[in-house]
Short mmCIF file of C-alpha atoms (C1' of nucleotides) in Angstrom, two decimals:
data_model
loop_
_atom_site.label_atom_id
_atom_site.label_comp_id
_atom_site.label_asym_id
_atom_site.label_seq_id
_atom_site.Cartn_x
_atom_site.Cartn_y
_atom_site.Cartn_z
CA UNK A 53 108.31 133.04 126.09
CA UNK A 54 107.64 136.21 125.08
CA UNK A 55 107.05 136.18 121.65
CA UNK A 56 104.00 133.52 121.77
CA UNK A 57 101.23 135.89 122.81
CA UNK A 58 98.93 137.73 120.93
CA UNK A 59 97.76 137.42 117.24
CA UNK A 60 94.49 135.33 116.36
CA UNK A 61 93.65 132.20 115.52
CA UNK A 62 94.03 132.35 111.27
CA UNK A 63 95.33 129.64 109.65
CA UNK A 64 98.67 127.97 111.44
CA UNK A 65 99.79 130.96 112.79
CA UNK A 66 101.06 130.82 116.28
CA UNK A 67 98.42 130.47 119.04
CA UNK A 68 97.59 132.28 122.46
CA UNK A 69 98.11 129.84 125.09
CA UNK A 70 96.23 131.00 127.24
CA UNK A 71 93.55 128.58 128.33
CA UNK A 72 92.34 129.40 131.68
CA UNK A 73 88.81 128.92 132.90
CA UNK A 74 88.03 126.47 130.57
CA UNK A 75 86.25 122.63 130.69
CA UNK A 76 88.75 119.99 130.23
CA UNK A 77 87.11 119.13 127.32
CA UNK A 78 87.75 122.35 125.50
CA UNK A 79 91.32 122.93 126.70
CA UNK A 80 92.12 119.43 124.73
CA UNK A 81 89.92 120.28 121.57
CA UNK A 82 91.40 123.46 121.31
CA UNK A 83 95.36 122.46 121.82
CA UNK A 84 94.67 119.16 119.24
CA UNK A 85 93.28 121.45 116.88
CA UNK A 86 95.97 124.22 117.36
CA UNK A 87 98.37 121.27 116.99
CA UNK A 88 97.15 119.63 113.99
CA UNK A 89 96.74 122.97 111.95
CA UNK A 90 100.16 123.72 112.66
CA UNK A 91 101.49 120.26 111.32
CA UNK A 92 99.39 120.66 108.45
CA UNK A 93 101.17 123.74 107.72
CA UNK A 94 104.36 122.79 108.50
CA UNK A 95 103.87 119.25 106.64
CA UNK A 96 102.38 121.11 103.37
CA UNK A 97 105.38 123.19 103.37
CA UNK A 98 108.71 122.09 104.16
CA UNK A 99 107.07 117.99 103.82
CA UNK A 100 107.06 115.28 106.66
CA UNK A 101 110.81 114.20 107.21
CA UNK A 102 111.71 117.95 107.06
CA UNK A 103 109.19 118.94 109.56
CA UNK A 104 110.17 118.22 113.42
CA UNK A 105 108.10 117.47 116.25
CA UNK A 106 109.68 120.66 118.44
CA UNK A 107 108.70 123.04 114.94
CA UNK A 108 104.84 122.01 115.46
CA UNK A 109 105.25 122.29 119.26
CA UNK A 110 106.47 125.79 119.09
CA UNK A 111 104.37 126.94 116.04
CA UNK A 112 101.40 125.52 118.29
CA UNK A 113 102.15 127.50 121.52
CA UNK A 114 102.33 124.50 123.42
CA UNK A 115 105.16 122.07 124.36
CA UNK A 116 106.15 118.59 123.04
CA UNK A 117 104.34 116.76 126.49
CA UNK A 118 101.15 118.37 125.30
CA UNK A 119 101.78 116.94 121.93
CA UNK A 120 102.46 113.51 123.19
CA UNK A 121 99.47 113.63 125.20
CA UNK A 122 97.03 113.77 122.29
CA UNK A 123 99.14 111.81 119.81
CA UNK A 124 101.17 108.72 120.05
CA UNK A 125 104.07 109.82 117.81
CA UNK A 126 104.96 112.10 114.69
CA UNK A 127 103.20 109.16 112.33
CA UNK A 128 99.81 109.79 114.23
CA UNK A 129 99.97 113.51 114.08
CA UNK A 130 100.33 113.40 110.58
CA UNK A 131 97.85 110.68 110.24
CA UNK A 132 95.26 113.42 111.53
CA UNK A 133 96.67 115.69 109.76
CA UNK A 134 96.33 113.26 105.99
CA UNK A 135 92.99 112.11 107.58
CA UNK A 136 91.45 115.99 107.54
CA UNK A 137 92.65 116.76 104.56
CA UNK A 138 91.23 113.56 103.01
CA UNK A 139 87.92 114.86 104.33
CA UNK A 140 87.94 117.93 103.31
CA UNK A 141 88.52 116.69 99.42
CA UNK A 142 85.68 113.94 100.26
CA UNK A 143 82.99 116.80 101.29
CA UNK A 144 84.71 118.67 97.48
CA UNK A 145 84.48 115.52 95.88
CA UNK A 146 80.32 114.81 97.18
CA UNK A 147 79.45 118.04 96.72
CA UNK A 148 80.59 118.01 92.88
CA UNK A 149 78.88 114.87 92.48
CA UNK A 150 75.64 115.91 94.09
CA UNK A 151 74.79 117.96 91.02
CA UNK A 152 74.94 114.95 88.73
CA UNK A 153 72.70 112.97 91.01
CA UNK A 154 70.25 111.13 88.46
CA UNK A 155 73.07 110.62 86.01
CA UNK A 156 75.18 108.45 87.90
CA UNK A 157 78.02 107.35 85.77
CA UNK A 158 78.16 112.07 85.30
CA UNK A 159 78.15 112.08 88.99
CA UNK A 160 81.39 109.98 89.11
CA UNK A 161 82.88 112.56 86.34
CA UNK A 162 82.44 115.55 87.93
CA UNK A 163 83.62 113.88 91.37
CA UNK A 164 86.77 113.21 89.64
CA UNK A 165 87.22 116.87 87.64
CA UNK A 166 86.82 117.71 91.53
CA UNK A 167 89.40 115.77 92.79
CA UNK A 168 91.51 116.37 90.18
CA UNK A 169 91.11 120.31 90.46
CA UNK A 170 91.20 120.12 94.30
CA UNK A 171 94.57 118.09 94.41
CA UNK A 172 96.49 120.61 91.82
CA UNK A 173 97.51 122.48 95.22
CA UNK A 174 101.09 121.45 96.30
CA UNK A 175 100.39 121.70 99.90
CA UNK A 176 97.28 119.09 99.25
CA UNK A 177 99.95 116.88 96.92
CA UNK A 178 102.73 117.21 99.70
CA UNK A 179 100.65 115.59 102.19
CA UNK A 180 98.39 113.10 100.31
CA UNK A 181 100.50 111.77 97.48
CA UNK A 182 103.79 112.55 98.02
CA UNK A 183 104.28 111.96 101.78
CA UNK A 184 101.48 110.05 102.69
CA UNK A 185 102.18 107.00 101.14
CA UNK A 186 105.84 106.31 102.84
CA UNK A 187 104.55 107.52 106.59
CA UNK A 188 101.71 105.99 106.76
CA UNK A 189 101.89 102.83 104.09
CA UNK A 190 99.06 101.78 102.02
CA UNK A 191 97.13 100.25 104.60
CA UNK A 192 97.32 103.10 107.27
CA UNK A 193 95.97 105.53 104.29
CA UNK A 194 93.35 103.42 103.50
CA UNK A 195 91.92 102.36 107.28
CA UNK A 196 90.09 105.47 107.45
CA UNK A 197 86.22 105.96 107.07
CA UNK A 198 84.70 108.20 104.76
CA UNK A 199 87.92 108.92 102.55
CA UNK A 200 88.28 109.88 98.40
CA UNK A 201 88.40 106.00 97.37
CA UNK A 202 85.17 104.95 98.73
CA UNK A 203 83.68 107.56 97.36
CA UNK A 204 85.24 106.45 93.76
CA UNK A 205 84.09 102.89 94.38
CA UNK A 206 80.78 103.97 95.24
CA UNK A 207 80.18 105.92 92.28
CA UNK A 208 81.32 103.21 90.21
CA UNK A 209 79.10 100.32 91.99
CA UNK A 210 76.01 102.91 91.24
CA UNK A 211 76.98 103.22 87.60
CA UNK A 212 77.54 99.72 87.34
CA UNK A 213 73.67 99.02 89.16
CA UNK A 214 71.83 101.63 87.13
CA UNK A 215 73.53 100.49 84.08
CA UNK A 216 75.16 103.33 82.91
CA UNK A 217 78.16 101.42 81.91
CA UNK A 218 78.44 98.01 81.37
CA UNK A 219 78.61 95.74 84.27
CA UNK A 220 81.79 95.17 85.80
CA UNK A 221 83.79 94.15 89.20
CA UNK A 222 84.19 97.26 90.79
CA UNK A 223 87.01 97.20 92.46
CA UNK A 224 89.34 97.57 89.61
CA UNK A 225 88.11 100.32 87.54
CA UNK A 226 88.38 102.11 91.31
CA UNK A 227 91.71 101.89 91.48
CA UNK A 228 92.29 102.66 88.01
CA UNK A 229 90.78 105.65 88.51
CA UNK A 230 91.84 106.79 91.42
CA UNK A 231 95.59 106.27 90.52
CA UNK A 232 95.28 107.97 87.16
CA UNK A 233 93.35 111.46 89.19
CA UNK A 234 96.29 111.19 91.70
CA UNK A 235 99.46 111.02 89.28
CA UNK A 236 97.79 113.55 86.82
CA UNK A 237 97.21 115.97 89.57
CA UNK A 238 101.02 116.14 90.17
CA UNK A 239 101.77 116.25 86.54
CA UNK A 240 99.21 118.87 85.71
CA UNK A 241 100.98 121.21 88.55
CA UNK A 242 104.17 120.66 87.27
CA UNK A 243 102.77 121.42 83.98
CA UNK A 244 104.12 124.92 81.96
CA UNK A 245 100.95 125.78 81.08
CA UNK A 246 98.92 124.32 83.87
CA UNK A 247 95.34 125.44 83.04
CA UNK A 248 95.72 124.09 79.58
CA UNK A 249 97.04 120.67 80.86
CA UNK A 250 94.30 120.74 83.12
CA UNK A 251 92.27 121.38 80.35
CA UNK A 252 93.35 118.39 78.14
CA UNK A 253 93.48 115.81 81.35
CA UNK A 254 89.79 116.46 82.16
CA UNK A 255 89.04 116.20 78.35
CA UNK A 256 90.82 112.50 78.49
CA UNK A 257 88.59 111.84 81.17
CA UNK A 258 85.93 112.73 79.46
CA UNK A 259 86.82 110.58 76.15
CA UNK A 260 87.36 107.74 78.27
CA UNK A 261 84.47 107.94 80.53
CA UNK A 262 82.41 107.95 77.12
CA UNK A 263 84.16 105.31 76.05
CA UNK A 264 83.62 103.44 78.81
CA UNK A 265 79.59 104.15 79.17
CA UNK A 266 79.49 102.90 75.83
CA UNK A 267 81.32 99.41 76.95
CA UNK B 282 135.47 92.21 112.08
CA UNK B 283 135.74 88.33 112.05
CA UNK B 284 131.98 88.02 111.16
CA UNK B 285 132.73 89.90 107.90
CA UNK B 286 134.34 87.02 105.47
CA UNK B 287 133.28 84.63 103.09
CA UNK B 288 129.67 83.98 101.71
CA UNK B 289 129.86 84.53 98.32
CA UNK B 290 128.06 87.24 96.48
CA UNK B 291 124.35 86.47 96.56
CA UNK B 292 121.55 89.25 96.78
CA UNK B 293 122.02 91.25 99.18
CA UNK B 294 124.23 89.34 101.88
CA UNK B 295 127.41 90.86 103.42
CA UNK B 296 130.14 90.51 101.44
CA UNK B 297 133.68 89.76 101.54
CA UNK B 298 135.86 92.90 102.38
CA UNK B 299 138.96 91.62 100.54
CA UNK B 300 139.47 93.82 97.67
CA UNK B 301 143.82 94.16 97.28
CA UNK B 302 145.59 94.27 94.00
CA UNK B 303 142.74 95.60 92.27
CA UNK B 304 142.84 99.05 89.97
CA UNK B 305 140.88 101.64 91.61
CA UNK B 306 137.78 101.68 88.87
CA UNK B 307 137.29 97.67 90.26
CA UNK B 308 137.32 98.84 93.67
CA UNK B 309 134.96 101.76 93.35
CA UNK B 310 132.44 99.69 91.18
CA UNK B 311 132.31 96.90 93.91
CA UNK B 312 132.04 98.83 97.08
CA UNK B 313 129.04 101.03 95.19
CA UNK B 314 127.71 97.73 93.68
CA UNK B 315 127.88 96.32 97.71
CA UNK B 316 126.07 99.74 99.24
CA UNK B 317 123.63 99.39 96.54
CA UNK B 318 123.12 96.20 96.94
CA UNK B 319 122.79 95.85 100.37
CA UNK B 320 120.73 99.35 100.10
CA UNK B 321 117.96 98.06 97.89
CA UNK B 322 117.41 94.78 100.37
CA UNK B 323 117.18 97.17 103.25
CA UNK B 324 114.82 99.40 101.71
CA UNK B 325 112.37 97.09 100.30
CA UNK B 326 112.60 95.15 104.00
CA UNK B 327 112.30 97.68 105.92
CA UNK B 328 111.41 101.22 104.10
CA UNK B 329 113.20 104.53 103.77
CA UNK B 330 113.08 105.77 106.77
CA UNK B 331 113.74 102.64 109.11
CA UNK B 332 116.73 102.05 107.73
CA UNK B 333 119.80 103.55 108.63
CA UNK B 334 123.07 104.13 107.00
CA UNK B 335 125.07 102.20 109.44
CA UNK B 336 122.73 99.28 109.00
CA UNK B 337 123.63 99.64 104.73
CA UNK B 338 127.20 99.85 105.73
CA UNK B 339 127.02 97.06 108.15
CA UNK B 340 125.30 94.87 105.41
CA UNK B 341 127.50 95.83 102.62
CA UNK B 342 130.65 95.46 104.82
CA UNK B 343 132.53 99.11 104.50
CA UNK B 344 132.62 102.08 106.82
CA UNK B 345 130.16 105.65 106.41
CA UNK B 346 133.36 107.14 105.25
CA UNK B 347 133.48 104.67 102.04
CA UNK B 348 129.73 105.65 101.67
CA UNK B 349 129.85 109.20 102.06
CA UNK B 350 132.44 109.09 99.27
CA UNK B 351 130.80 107.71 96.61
CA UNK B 352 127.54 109.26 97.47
CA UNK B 353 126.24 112.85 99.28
CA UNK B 354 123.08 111.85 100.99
CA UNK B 355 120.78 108.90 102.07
CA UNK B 356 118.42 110.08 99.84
CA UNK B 357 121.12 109.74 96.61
CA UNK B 358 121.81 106.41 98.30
CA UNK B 359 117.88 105.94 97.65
CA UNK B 360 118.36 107.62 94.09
CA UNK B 361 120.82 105.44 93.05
CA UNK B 362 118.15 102.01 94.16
CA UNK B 363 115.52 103.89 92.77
CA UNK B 364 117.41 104.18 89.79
CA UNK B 365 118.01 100.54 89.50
CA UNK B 366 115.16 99.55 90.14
CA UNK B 367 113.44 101.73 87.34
CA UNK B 368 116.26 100.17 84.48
CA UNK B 369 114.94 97.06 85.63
CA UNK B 370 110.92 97.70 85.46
CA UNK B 371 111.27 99.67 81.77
CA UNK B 372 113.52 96.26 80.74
CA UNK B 373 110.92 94.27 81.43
CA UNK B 374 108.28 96.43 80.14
CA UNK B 375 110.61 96.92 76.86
CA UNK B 376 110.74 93.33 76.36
CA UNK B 377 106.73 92.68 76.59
CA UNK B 378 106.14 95.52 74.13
CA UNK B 379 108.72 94.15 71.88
CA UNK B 380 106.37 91.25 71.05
CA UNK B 381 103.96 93.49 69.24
CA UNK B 382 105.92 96.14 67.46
CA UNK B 383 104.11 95.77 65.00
CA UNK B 384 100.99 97.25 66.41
CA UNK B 385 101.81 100.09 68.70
CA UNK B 386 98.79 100.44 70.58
CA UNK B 387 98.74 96.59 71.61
CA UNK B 388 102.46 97.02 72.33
CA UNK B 389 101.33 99.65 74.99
CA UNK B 390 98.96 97.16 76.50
CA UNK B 391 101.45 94.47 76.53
CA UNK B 392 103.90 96.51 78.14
CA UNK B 393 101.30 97.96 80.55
CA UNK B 394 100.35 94.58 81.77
CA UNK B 395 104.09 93.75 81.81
CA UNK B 396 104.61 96.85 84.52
CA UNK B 397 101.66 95.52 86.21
CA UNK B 398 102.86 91.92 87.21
CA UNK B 399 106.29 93.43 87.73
CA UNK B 400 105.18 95.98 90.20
CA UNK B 401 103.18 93.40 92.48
CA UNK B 402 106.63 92.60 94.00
CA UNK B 403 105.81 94.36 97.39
CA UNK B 404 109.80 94.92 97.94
CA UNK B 405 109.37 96.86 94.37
CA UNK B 406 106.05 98.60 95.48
CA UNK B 407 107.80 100.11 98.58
CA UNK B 408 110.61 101.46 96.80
CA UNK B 409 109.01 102.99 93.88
CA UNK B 410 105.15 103.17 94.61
CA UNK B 411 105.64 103.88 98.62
CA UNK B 412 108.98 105.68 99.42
CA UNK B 413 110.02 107.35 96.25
CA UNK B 414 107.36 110.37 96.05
CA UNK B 415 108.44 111.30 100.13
CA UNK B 416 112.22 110.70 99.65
CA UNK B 417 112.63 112.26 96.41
CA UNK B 418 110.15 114.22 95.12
CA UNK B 419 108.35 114.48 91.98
CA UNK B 420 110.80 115.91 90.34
CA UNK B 421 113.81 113.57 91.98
CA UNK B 422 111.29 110.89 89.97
CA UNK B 423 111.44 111.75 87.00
CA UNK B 424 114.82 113.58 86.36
CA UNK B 425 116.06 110.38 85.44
CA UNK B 426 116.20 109.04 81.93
CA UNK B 427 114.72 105.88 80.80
CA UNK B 428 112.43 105.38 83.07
CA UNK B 429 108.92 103.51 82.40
CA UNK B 430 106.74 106.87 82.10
CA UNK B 431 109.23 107.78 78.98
CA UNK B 432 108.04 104.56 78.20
CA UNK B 433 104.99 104.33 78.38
CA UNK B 434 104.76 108.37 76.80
CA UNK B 435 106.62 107.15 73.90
CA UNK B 436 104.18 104.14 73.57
CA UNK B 437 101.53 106.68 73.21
CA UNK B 438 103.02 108.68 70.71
CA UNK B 439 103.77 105.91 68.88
CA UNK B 440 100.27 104.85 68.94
CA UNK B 441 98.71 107.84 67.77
CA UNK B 442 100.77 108.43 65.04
CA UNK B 443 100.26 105.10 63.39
CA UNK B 444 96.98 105.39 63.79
CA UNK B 445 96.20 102.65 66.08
CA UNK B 446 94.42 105.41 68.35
CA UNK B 447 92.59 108.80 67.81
CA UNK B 448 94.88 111.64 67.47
CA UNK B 449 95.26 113.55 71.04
CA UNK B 450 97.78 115.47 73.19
CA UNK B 451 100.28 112.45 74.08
CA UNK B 452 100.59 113.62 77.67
CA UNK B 453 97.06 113.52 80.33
CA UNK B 454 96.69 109.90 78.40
CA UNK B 455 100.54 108.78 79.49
CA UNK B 456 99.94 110.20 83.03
CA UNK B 457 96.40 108.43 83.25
CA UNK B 458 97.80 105.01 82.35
CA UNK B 459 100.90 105.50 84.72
CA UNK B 460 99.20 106.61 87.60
CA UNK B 461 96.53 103.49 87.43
CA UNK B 462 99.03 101.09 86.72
CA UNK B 463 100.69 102.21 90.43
CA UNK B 464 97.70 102.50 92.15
CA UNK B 465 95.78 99.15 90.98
CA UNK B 466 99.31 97.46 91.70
CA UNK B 467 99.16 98.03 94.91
CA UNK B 468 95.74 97.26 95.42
CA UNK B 469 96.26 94.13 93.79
CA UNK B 470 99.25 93.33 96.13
CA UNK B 471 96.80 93.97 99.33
CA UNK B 472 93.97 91.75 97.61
CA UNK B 473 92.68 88.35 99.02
CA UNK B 474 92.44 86.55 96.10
CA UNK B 475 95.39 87.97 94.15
CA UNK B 476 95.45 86.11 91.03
CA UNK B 477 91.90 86.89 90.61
CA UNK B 478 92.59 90.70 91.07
CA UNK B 479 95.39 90.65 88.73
CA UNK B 480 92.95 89.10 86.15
CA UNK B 481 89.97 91.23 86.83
CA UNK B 482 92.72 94.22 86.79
CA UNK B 483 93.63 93.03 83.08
CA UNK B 484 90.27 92.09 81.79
CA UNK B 485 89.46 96.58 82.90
CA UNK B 486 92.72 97.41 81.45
CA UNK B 487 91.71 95.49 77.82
CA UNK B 488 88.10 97.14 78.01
CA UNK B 489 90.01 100.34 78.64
CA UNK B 490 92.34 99.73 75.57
CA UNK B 491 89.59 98.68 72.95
CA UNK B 492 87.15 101.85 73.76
CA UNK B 493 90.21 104.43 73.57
CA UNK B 494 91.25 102.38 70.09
CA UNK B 495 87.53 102.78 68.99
CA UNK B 496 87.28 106.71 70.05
"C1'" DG C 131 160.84 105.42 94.57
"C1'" DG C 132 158.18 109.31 95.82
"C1'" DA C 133 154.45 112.74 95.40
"C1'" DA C 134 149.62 113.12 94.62
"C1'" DA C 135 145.20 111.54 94.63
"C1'" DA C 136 141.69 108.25 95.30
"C1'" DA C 137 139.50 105.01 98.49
"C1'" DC C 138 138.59 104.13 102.31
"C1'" DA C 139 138.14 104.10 108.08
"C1'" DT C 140 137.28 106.30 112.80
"C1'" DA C 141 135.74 109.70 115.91
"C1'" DC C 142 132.86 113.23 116.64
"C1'" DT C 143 128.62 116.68 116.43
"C1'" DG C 144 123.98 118.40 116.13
"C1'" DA C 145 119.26 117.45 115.44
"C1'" DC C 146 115.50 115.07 116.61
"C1'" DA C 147 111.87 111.31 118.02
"C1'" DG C 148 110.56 109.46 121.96
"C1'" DT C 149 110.54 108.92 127.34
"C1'" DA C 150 110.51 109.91 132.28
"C1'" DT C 151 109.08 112.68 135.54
"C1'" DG C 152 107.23 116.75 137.58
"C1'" DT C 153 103.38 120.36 138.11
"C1'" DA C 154 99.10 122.94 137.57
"C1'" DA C 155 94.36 122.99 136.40
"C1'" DA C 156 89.88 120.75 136.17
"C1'" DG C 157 86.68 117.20 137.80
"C1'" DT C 158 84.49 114.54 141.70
"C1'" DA C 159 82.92 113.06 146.24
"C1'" DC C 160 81.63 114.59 150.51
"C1'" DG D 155 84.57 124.46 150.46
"C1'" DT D 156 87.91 120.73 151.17
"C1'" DA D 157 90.42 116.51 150.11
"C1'" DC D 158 91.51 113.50 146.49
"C1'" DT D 159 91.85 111.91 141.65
"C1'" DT D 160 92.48 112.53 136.99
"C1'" DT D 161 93.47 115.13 133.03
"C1'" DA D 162 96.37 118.30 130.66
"C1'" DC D 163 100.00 119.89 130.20
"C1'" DA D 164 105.62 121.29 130.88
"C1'" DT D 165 110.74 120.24 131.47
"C1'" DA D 166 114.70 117.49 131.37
"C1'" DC D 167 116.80 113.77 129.63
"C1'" DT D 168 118.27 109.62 126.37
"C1'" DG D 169 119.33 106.98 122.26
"C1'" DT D 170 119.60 107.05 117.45
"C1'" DC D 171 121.09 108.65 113.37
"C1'" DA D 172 122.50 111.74 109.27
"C1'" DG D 173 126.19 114.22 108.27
"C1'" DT D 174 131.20 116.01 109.07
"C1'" DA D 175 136.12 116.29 110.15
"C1'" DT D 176 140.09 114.13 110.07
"C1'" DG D 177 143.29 110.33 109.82
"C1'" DT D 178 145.17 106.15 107.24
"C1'" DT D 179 145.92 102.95 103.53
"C1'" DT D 180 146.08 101.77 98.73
"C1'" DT D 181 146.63 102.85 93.86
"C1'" DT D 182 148.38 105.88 90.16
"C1'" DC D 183 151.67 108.20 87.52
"C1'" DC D 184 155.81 110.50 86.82
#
DNA sequence: GGAAAAACATACTGACAGTATGTAAAGTAC
DNA sequence: GTACTTTACATACTGTCAGTATGTTTTTCC
């Protein structure tokens, strides 16, 4: 101790601890959420494996019982962790869409241009398509409520209804989709020129999704 | 020792330790074919990260000190699998896109679907689609030669300069089709009617095809 | 046949996920 | 406000495992 007082509450930094005169229900709120933005930082960066339990503890403020309190093991803390950050794109995602509202089969384009431009950050990639996928397996990123691929399907099951492209299962054009927004994020950010490869991905997109509306 | 002879050399199973009058060269090649071997079956069983070095040695019958000298890491014991397992895959696809060399952009398709089918293995899913982004990185991925994305980019290029397909930058297309292939794999793989996904998967894939031929 | 190097094997170390147990603060009943 | 319970932590420990250090056996080559 000693070095873990002071400075604010910005983004992952380390955290006052003290917590006094508080309801019980604040005291927890406050130490999950100190807890899970330092993982996310601390996942984003160095990656899961790399990241230790004690790190997040210490970059928290608090001390690996508290941690074990609120989670059940490193697995669940990133869970939270992939599950906020799958949010966060979702409310990106619906937002972009919203604009495209009477057009439906446009509102599924500019969802994906959104996804696509929100997932070019490497912290994002680090945690939901590099890491994700081995910690928590397909089904444990997929038994969450309100994430990116429901969103997709939607979109396409309201192109489908309003006929804007031909009718179709939906399921597999999903997928399709959401696998080709995921791998070309990480090759667009990898990319020399990345705003250009950007650039030429989201004018695929386009070709195909005309393509596609066309049948 | 004593539970460490015979059975013969079958996928995967411990193997005989017995390696005298043999030139070095024979002995190296076996013991790395043995930790490889007995890597990959741990790895697709289990994952990366539940499986231990000691159970690899165990299975392939030789100490960490034979391991550690023929590789650095767990993770270039997971290189080497992934390796393996990629030669494999872009065999496979090679062979399906053989079939139509003479028209390029059907010998994409063929070898797409090829990739497809091959990938619903879920032992293949967890090494390449699961565990390989976490344990080695994007860039781990694809610093490896003759994998199925040079594939499939080459099948692209191929396509558009015969013709077959609208001219375009060769990359955000290759990166499109390899990222849905993945994804709608293991989708498939988690389906309840499988078959029927698989299909359904195809019939997309062909409508896909036949737009981006059209323009 | 003997030196050198390659191909192992064995014993150890440090880091870390998870557990067991203890303590202080908040809630609750009276 | 006091006694008791529960929640929210903290500290100390354990087992596992990746990686290392060092020793031993087997080939190679002169």
């Amino acid at each position: 101790m000693g070095d873990a007082q002071g400075c604010g509450t910005q983004e992952g930094a380390r955290v006052s601890r003290v917590r006094s005169r508080q309801t019980q229900r604040e005291r927890s709120d406050a130490t999950v959420d100190d807890l899970v933005r330092a993982a996310r930082a601390l996942f984003a960066e160095d990656g899961y494996a790399a990241t230790s339990l004690e790190a997040i503890c210490d970059r928290a403020g608090v001390s690996k019982g508290a941690l074990y309190h609120h989670f059940s093991s490193k697995r669940d803390v990133f869970r939270v962790v992939y599950e906020r950050e799958q949010e966060h794109l979702s409310e990106v995602v619906r937002g972009a869409a919203a604009k495209e509202a009477e057009r439906p089969w446009e509102a599924v384009f500019e969802g994906c241009r959104a996804f696509l431009e929100a997932s070019l950050d490497p912290q994002v990639q680090r945690i939901t398509q590099l890491d994700a996928p081995g910690a928590l397996g397909w089904e444990g990123m997929r038994e969450l409520s309100g994430n990116c691929l429901e969103l997709t399907r939607l979109g396409v099951a309201r192109a489908v209804e309003s006929g804007a492209i031909p009718a179709r299962p939906v399921d597999p054009l999903t997928f399709l989709l959401y696998g080709a927004l995921g791998e070309s994020a990480l090759a667009i950010a990898r990319a020399k020129d990345q705003p250009a490869a950007l650039a030429e991905t989201v004018a695929e997109l386009r070709t195909l999704f005309d393509a596609l509306a066309r049948g």
